[in-house]
């Protein structure tokens, strides 16, 4: 079936004239129509636009005719861009994000926009104004968040690839919980232009696909300097696909003790241990390392991210665009009611926390302190990478939890991010690679590389996928 083919195979089939972009678009659009009602992975499907685009898609671009889904955080010209929020339910973007523009330029055909936690705040996709996404491996469980719609869609074969964003784990964690491959590049590798801001010093675009090889194809087209993003880095993009030798002999892989401590569920741990043994069998050297500031990551992140969010979200004032309340009595009423109606509970909680930690009396005690601990966490990575080439760890402590299980307990939800936040705070690239199952649900192996070593990361994941087939498993009912 077309949805079981790799991206390289799909592109080759288009080039050879064995299939057409239109036939590919039709195949995946039909799956979306048939299967998405169970999952709620899409906020907006754009079948007419997709068919029109496929009809004129070039057969030559690096991703010619490849169907793709975009997280609804990326602005898409003339298409609703909600960011999972009632605030932007009526927002139709007037321009394409750089990521969307580049992928379009490479020949992809956009099938629609995926569901997400409101403004990318969440780890379960239960914070979306459009309702939760279901995990295709078990519909009673969460797909992870905030890019849960993209991860669930790829897992269910609704598209060969989807974009996502990762501020504190939102690509790696849903990729792990849905059993797909996901990569969060180095901060600055992928343009943030047109990617709706949550916490600007952390937000980074990336992608989901079934394999590392597929991700290499998509990331190569997304990445690169963009003068419209002041934190985008002017550095050449290597040939990620060409770099997939599958050879990891001699690679030094560090296992941080702090990521294997109490709290890691036993069956998940067994899957991670087996994956590490596999790397050893492939000739990698495994060493235990210390990253002593790991336990500061959750508190550091949950000061910095809300601080930046409270500032970024000040733009939603009910005046220029987005939700506006009915019959405002005066300007204050316009602001307060528009924002109270437009933002959900989690977003309001973060704005309040952020405003508090930035306020005159608490700025030094919380915000400045968090910036200092952030530096210590980054230094842990810097020193680790003096002795190892790559870090391997779990992505989450346990497989996907049940819908509703943590919904009323924000602190337990935040603690869920313990293994993904450090790499985000340091800005280093990270991946989640399917590495088996625990309690019938997927487990992800996290690989972390030094700054701008996405090629090393992708190759290490590719090597593992050459000798395992976890990434090819498909959930029952979505074959
Ligand atoms: N779960 C984290 C949060 O709620 C990370 C989200 C993200 O990476 N966008 O903020």
XYZ file of C-alpha atoms and ligand atoms in Angstrom:
489
model
C 0.000 0.000 0.000
C 1.097 3.552 -0.730
C 0.988 4.534 2.934
C 3.497 1.815 3.775
C 6.067 3.055 1.312
C 9.021 5.176 2.344
C 9.299 8.771 1.203
C 12.197 7.821 -1.056
C 9.984 5.184 -2.684
C 7.085 7.594 -3.093
C 9.235 10.261 -4.702
C 10.890 7.694 -6.964
C 7.466 6.393 -8.003
C 6.365 9.925 -8.907
C 9.567 10.591 -10.843
C 9.281 7.303 -12.716
C 5.696 8.093 -13.606
C 4.420 5.015 -11.728
C 2.141 7.270 -9.760
C 1.231 10.935 -9.795
C 1.036 13.610 -7.104
C -2.741 13.589 -7.701
C -3.035 9.838 -7.056
C -0.949 10.166 -3.893
C -3.048 13.058 -2.626
C -6.249 11.099 -3.325
C -4.979 8.040 -1.486
C -4.116 9.931 1.691
C -7.164 12.222 1.540
C -9.363 9.112 1.405
C -7.606 7.731 4.497
C -8.092 11.034 6.309
C -11.786 11.029 5.461
C -12.252 7.420 6.551
C -9.991 7.229 9.610
C -9.642 10.680 11.124
C -13.124 10.787 12.689
C -11.796 8.259 15.253
C -8.646 10.258 15.961
C -9.456 13.967 15.606
C -5.874 14.463 14.378
C -6.821 17.213 11.926
C -8.357 20.605 12.638
C -8.702 21.445 8.960
C -8.523 19.172 5.929
C -7.969 21.004 2.652
C -8.925 18.435 -0.021
C -9.819 20.907 -2.787
C -6.634 22.897 -2.344
C -4.619 19.677 -2.145
C -6.108 18.336 -5.383
C -5.526 21.653 -7.141
C -1.922 21.759 -5.886
C -1.301 18.116 -6.818
C -2.581 18.728 -10.328
C 0.195 21.255 -10.938
C 2.868 19.826 -8.590
C 6.250 19.611 -10.242
C 7.590 16.086 -10.706
C 11.133 17.255 -10.120
C 11.507 18.981 -6.706
C 13.324 17.103 -3.936
C 9.943 16.080 -2.464
C 7.905 16.149 -5.672
C 4.288 15.276 -5.001
C 4.815 14.204 -1.387
C 1.616 14.673 0.653
C 2.209 16.416 3.967
C 0.300 17.773 6.964
C 1.255 20.908 8.877
C 0.774 21.496 12.577
C -1.793 24.254 12.915
C 0.855 26.491 14.498
C 2.387 27.169 11.058
C 0.776 29.994 9.117
C -0.738 28.819 5.854
C -1.823 31.440 3.350
C -5.603 31.565 2.820
C -6.106 28.610 5.171
C -7.324 28.816 8.762
C -4.422 28.809 11.225
C -5.913 28.340 14.702
C -2.960 27.252 16.888
C -5.523 25.045 18.634
C -7.163 28.103 20.170
C -10.569 29.731 20.134
C -8.576 32.976 20.018
C -7.531 32.208 16.434
C -10.553 30.158 15.391
C -11.416 32.912 12.894
C -7.835 33.561 11.754
C -6.898 32.941 8.134
C -3.195 33.570 7.691
C -2.269 36.112 5.014
C 1.091 34.418 4.336
C 2.900 31.090 4.537
C 5.430 30.304 7.271
C 8.952 29.796 5.907
C 8.691 26.070 6.678
C 5.465 25.812 4.687
C 6.896 27.878 1.848
C 10.072 25.761 1.642
C 8.247 22.462 1.749
C 5.871 23.737 -0.895
C 8.861 24.805 -2.974
C 10.289 21.278 -2.673
C 7.086 19.944 -4.240
C 5.019 18.791 -1.244
C 1.231 18.866 -1.361
C -0.467 20.071 1.845
C -3.440 17.929 2.861
C -4.459 19.952 5.908
C -3.609 21.225 9.371
C -3.167 19.079 12.444
C -4.663 19.346 15.899
C -2.493 20.511 18.790
C -2.559 21.749 22.346
C -3.615 25.382 22.467
C -0.592 27.568 21.642
C 1.521 24.379 21.952
C 1.082 24.284 25.727
C 0.611 20.724 26.830
C 1.846 17.156 26.809
C -1.369 15.300 26.004
C -3.306 17.218 23.362
C -6.165 17.637 25.795
C -5.764 21.434 25.768
C -7.021 21.904 22.214
C -10.109 24.055 21.624
C -10.999 21.427 18.981
C -11.059 18.524 21.429
C -8.436 15.919 22.274
C -6.602 13.755 19.747
C -6.758 9.991 20.323
C -3.741 7.710 20.232
C -4.156 5.315 17.270
C -2.559 2.490 19.314
C -5.338 2.723 21.887
C -8.123 5.257 21.471
C -8.526 5.637 25.255
C -4.986 6.982 25.535
C -3.446 10.358 24.743
C -1.153 10.777 21.709
C 1.124 13.136 23.631
C 1.442 16.800 22.923
C 1.572 19.438 21.855
C 2.086 18.113 18.291
C -0.194 15.129 18.989
C -2.256 15.557 15.825
C 0.832 15.329 13.606
C 2.199 12.284 15.462
C -1.138 10.441 15.469
C -1.683 11.230 11.773
C 1.684 9.781 10.742
C 1.189 6.739 13.009
C -2.201 6.088 11.411
C -0.882 6.517 7.875
C -2.929 9.646 7.142
C 0.197 11.236 5.651
C 3.790 10.104 5.083
C 5.083 13.108 7.040
C 3.928 16.021 9.150
C 5.527 19.105 10.619
C 5.622 19.843 14.326
C 7.211 22.161 16.833
C 9.115 21.351 19.984
C 9.497 23.922 22.766
C 9.988 21.460 25.593
C 9.362 18.087 23.972
C 6.382 18.512 21.690
C 7.931 16.586 18.810
C 9.865 13.941 20.737
C 7.163 13.107 23.290
C 4.209 12.577 20.897
C 6.528 10.740 18.477
C 7.416 8.382 21.337
C 3.830 7.864 22.473
C 2.573 7.251 18.925
C 5.476 5.074 17.741
C 6.768 7.326 14.959
C 10.128 8.953 14.317
C 10.415 12.638 15.187
C 13.256 15.124 15.109
C 13.660 18.432 16.893
C 16.630 20.182 15.280
C 19.082 22.542 16.955
C 17.528 25.844 18.011
C 18.039 28.162 15.026
C 18.287 25.400 12.403
C 14.694 25.812 11.152
C 13.071 29.205 10.654
C 10.466 30.351 13.165
C 9.038 32.887 10.717
C 5.295 32.322 10.516
C 5.408 29.755 13.318
C 3.115 31.139 16.000
C 5.238 32.042 19.029
C 4.930 30.294 22.383
C 8.379 30.645 24.048
C 10.641 32.177 21.438
C 13.986 31.170 22.941
C 12.912 27.507 22.882
C 10.477 27.077 19.949
C 11.893 24.981 17.121
C 10.204 23.436 14.104
C 10.867 19.869 13.047
C 9.072 16.884 11.611
C 7.512 13.469 12.045
C 7.740 10.554 9.646
C 7.955 6.802 9.942
C 11.725 6.507 9.710
C 14.894 8.519 10.187
C 15.491 8.277 6.450
C 12.072 9.825 5.806
C 12.811 12.556 8.359
C 16.130 13.256 6.614
C 14.241 13.949 3.380
C 11.802 16.340 5.027
C 14.258 18.121 7.345
C 16.631 18.782 4.458
C 13.891 20.747 2.731
C 12.798 22.631 5.882
C 16.120 23.667 7.364
C 18.351 26.617 6.612
C 18.997 30.272 7.203
C 16.092 32.677 6.931
C 16.763 36.421 7.121
C 13.192 36.874 8.388
C 14.011 35.048 11.650
C 16.653 36.883 13.678
C 17.641 33.715 15.573
C 17.929 31.569 12.473
C 21.531 30.472 12.040
C 23.534 31.160 8.905
C 25.047 27.763 8.351
C 24.895 25.377 5.427
C 22.455 22.492 5.565
C 24.295 19.197 5.082
C 22.934 16.485 2.813
C 21.047 14.556 5.494
C 19.975 11.757 3.173
C 23.484 11.401 1.751
C 24.836 11.185 5.312
C 22.900 8.014 6.126
C 25.728 5.493 6.019
C 24.137 3.305 8.691
C 27.557 2.973 10.290
C 27.807 3.622 14.034
C 30.938 1.575 14.741
C 33.138 3.463 17.182
C 30.414 5.963 18.059
C 30.564 6.830 21.771
C 27.077 6.900 23.273
C 26.561 8.353 26.749
C 23.763 7.256 29.071
C 23.033 9.956 31.648
C 22.437 8.267 35.024
C 19.848 10.931 35.892
C 17.596 9.746 33.030
C 17.576 6.151 34.233
C 16.794 6.843 37.887
C 13.590 6.109 39.805
C 10.448 6.930 37.934
C 11.290 5.128 34.705
C 8.627 2.451 34.293
C 9.997 -1.115 34.111
C 8.755 -2.284 30.683
C 9.782 1.033 29.114
C 13.197 0.666 30.693
C 13.517 -2.869 29.293
C 12.784 -1.565 25.780
C 15.379 1.217 26.148
C 17.968 -1.238 27.511
C 17.383 -3.537 24.544
C 17.831 -0.635 22.124
C 21.109 0.292 23.775
C 22.283 -3.330 23.554
C 21.470 -3.157 19.854
C 23.775 -0.143 19.447
C 26.493 -2.036 21.261
C 26.022 -4.931 18.843
C 26.435 -2.437 15.993
C 29.842 -1.461 17.351
C 29.035 1.635 19.397
C 30.701 2.156 22.771
C 28.320 2.719 25.663
C 29.379 4.761 28.693
C 27.524 6.062 31.727
C 27.742 9.828 32.195
C 26.508 12.387 34.721
C 24.351 15.373 33.921
C 24.008 16.750 37.432
C 21.612 19.616 36.715
C 18.951 17.486 35.037
C 16.600 17.748 38.006
C 16.481 21.542 37.638
C 15.000 21.353 34.134
C 11.304 21.149 34.998
C 11.331 24.129 37.362
C 13.600 26.130 35.039
C 11.436 25.486 31.998
C 8.176 26.205 33.784
C 9.489 29.668 34.674
C 11.091 30.585 31.348
C 8.422 29.203 29.007
C 5.473 30.911 30.771
C 7.472 34.169 31.037
C 8.033 34.242 27.284
C 4.477 33.069 26.625
C 2.957 35.848 28.730
C 4.910 38.341 26.660
C 4.218 36.716 23.271
C 0.514 36.275 23.933
C 0.034 39.930 24.890
C -0.550 40.538 21.168
C -3.970 38.854 21.328
C -5.871 41.901 22.459
C -9.140 41.539 20.582
C -8.272 44.624 18.529
C -6.202 43.634 15.540
C -7.085 40.021 14.827
C -8.360 36.955 16.587
C -11.346 36.617 18.890
C -13.214 39.753 19.987
C -15.970 39.650 22.608
C -19.460 40.897 21.792
C -20.509 44.417 22.782
C -17.452 45.584 24.711
C -18.360 48.333 27.191
C -14.956 50.022 27.099
C -11.334 49.231 26.240
C -10.624 47.305 29.457
C -13.746 45.231 28.962
C -12.685 44.529 25.357
C -9.274 43.269 26.454
C -10.408 41.271 29.463
C -13.408 39.555 27.968
C -11.765 38.872 24.596
C -8.821 37.213 26.331
C -10.921 35.420 28.949
C -13.149 33.969 26.203
C -10.406 33.341 23.667
C -7.859 31.521 25.849
C -8.393 28.173 27.552
C -7.496 27.330 31.150
C -3.916 26.143 30.594
C -3.010 29.187 28.489
C -4.469 31.507 31.125
C -2.540 29.667 33.847
C 0.733 30.132 31.944
C 0.072 33.817 31.261
C -0.503 34.370 34.967
C 2.606 32.442 36.009
C 4.630 34.281 33.364
C 3.402 37.723 34.375
C 4.167 36.855 37.993
C 7.757 35.682 37.450
C 8.467 38.753 35.327
C 6.941 41.218 37.791
C 9.181 43.805 39.495
C 9.334 42.088 42.881
C 9.976 38.566 41.588
C 12.036 39.022 38.424
C 15.380 38.328 40.095
C 14.113 35.556 42.339
C 12.457 33.581 39.536
C 13.223 34.712 36.012
C 16.891 35.641 36.429
C 17.464 32.561 38.576
C 15.904 30.368 35.889
C 18.203 31.882 33.250
C 21.168 30.930 35.436
C 20.000 27.360 35.957
C 19.344 27.151 32.216
C 23.011 27.918 31.656
C 24.033 25.135 34.070
C 21.849 22.667 32.166
C 23.428 23.717 28.855
C 26.876 23.274 30.411
C 25.945 19.699 31.368
C 25.505 19.007 27.639
C 28.676 20.836 26.723
C 30.770 18.774 29.116
C 29.001 15.522 28.206
C 29.809 16.073 24.534
C 33.487 16.415 25.357
C 33.544 12.670 26.024
C 30.636 11.236 24.004
C 29.315 11.709 20.459
C 25.679 11.131 21.281
C 23.403 10.777 24.304
C 20.768 8.031 24.550
C 17.904 8.117 27.028
C 14.188 7.492 27.349
C 11.790 10.137 26.001
C 9.162 9.595 28.684
C 8.947 7.735 31.963
C 6.041 5.595 30.783
C 4.001 4.945 27.641
C 0.881 6.971 26.757
C -1.387 7.638 29.714
C -5.175 7.591 29.565
C -7.210 10.548 28.400
C -8.272 12.509 31.464
C -5.752 10.801 33.745
C -3.615 13.891 34.369
C -5.962 16.557 33.038
C -6.770 18.019 36.463
C -3.226 17.861 37.793
C -0.986 20.364 35.987
C 2.066 19.544 38.103
C 1.970 15.838 37.256
C 1.480 16.848 33.600
C 4.561 19.113 33.782
C 6.667 16.399 35.444
C 5.911 14.233 32.437
C 8.359 16.425 30.471
C 11.347 15.627 32.679
C 13.416 13.857 29.960
C 12.686 16.217 27.076
C 13.107 19.642 28.704
C 16.906 19.625 29.219
C 17.722 19.341 25.492
C 15.230 22.126 24.747
C 16.751 24.429 27.344
C 20.231 23.719 25.942
C 19.048 24.105 22.327
C 20.609 20.801 21.211
C 18.928 18.544 18.613
C 16.970 15.515 19.757
C 15.031 12.652 18.250
C 12.570 10.010 19.274
C 13.012 6.629 17.615
C 10.454 3.796 17.975
C 12.092 1.187 20.231
C 9.414 -1.340 21.097
C 6.350 -1.537 23.270
C 5.409 -1.433 26.935
C 1.942 -2.551 28.024
C 0.990 -2.710 24.347
C 1.894 0.939 23.709
C 4.929 2.363 21.856
C 8.165 3.336 23.595
C 10.555 5.920 22.164
C 14.321 5.992 22.459
C 15.648 9.524 22.744
C 18.890 10.385 20.965
C 20.515 13.763 21.584
C 23.452 15.195 19.619
C 25.654 18.276 19.973
C 24.503 21.554 18.436
C 24.025 21.280 14.628
C 24.855 17.562 14.489
C 21.457 16.562 13.072
C 23.237 14.436 10.470
C 24.896 12.343 13.200
C 21.552 11.977 14.956
C 19.701 10.891 11.834
C 22.431 8.436 10.900
C 22.424 6.849 14.356
C 18.642 6.436 14.206
C 18.906 5.077 10.668
C 21.511 2.503 11.729
C 19.128 1.228 14.417
C 16.209 1.133 11.979
C 18.262 -0.943 9.549
C 18.341 -3.769 12.091
C 14.961 -3.325 13.841
C 11.421 -2.976 12.534
C 9.615 -1.184 15.379
C 9.222 1.864 13.124
C 7.278 -0.149 10.552
C 4.607 -1.365 13.015
C 1.122 -0.059 12.320
C -1.684 0.155 14.893
C -4.600 -2.263 14.459
C -7.440 -0.679 12.526
C -5.084 1.678 10.674
C -3.332 -0.841 8.419
N 4.803 19.913 27.394
C 5.567 21.111 27.365
C 4.660 22.280 27.703
O 3.545 22.033 28.023
C 6.225 21.304 26.041
C 5.320 21.785 24.989
C 6.024 22.058 23.705
O 7.113 21.557 23.457
N 5.389 22.870 22.876
O 5.034 23.401 27.662
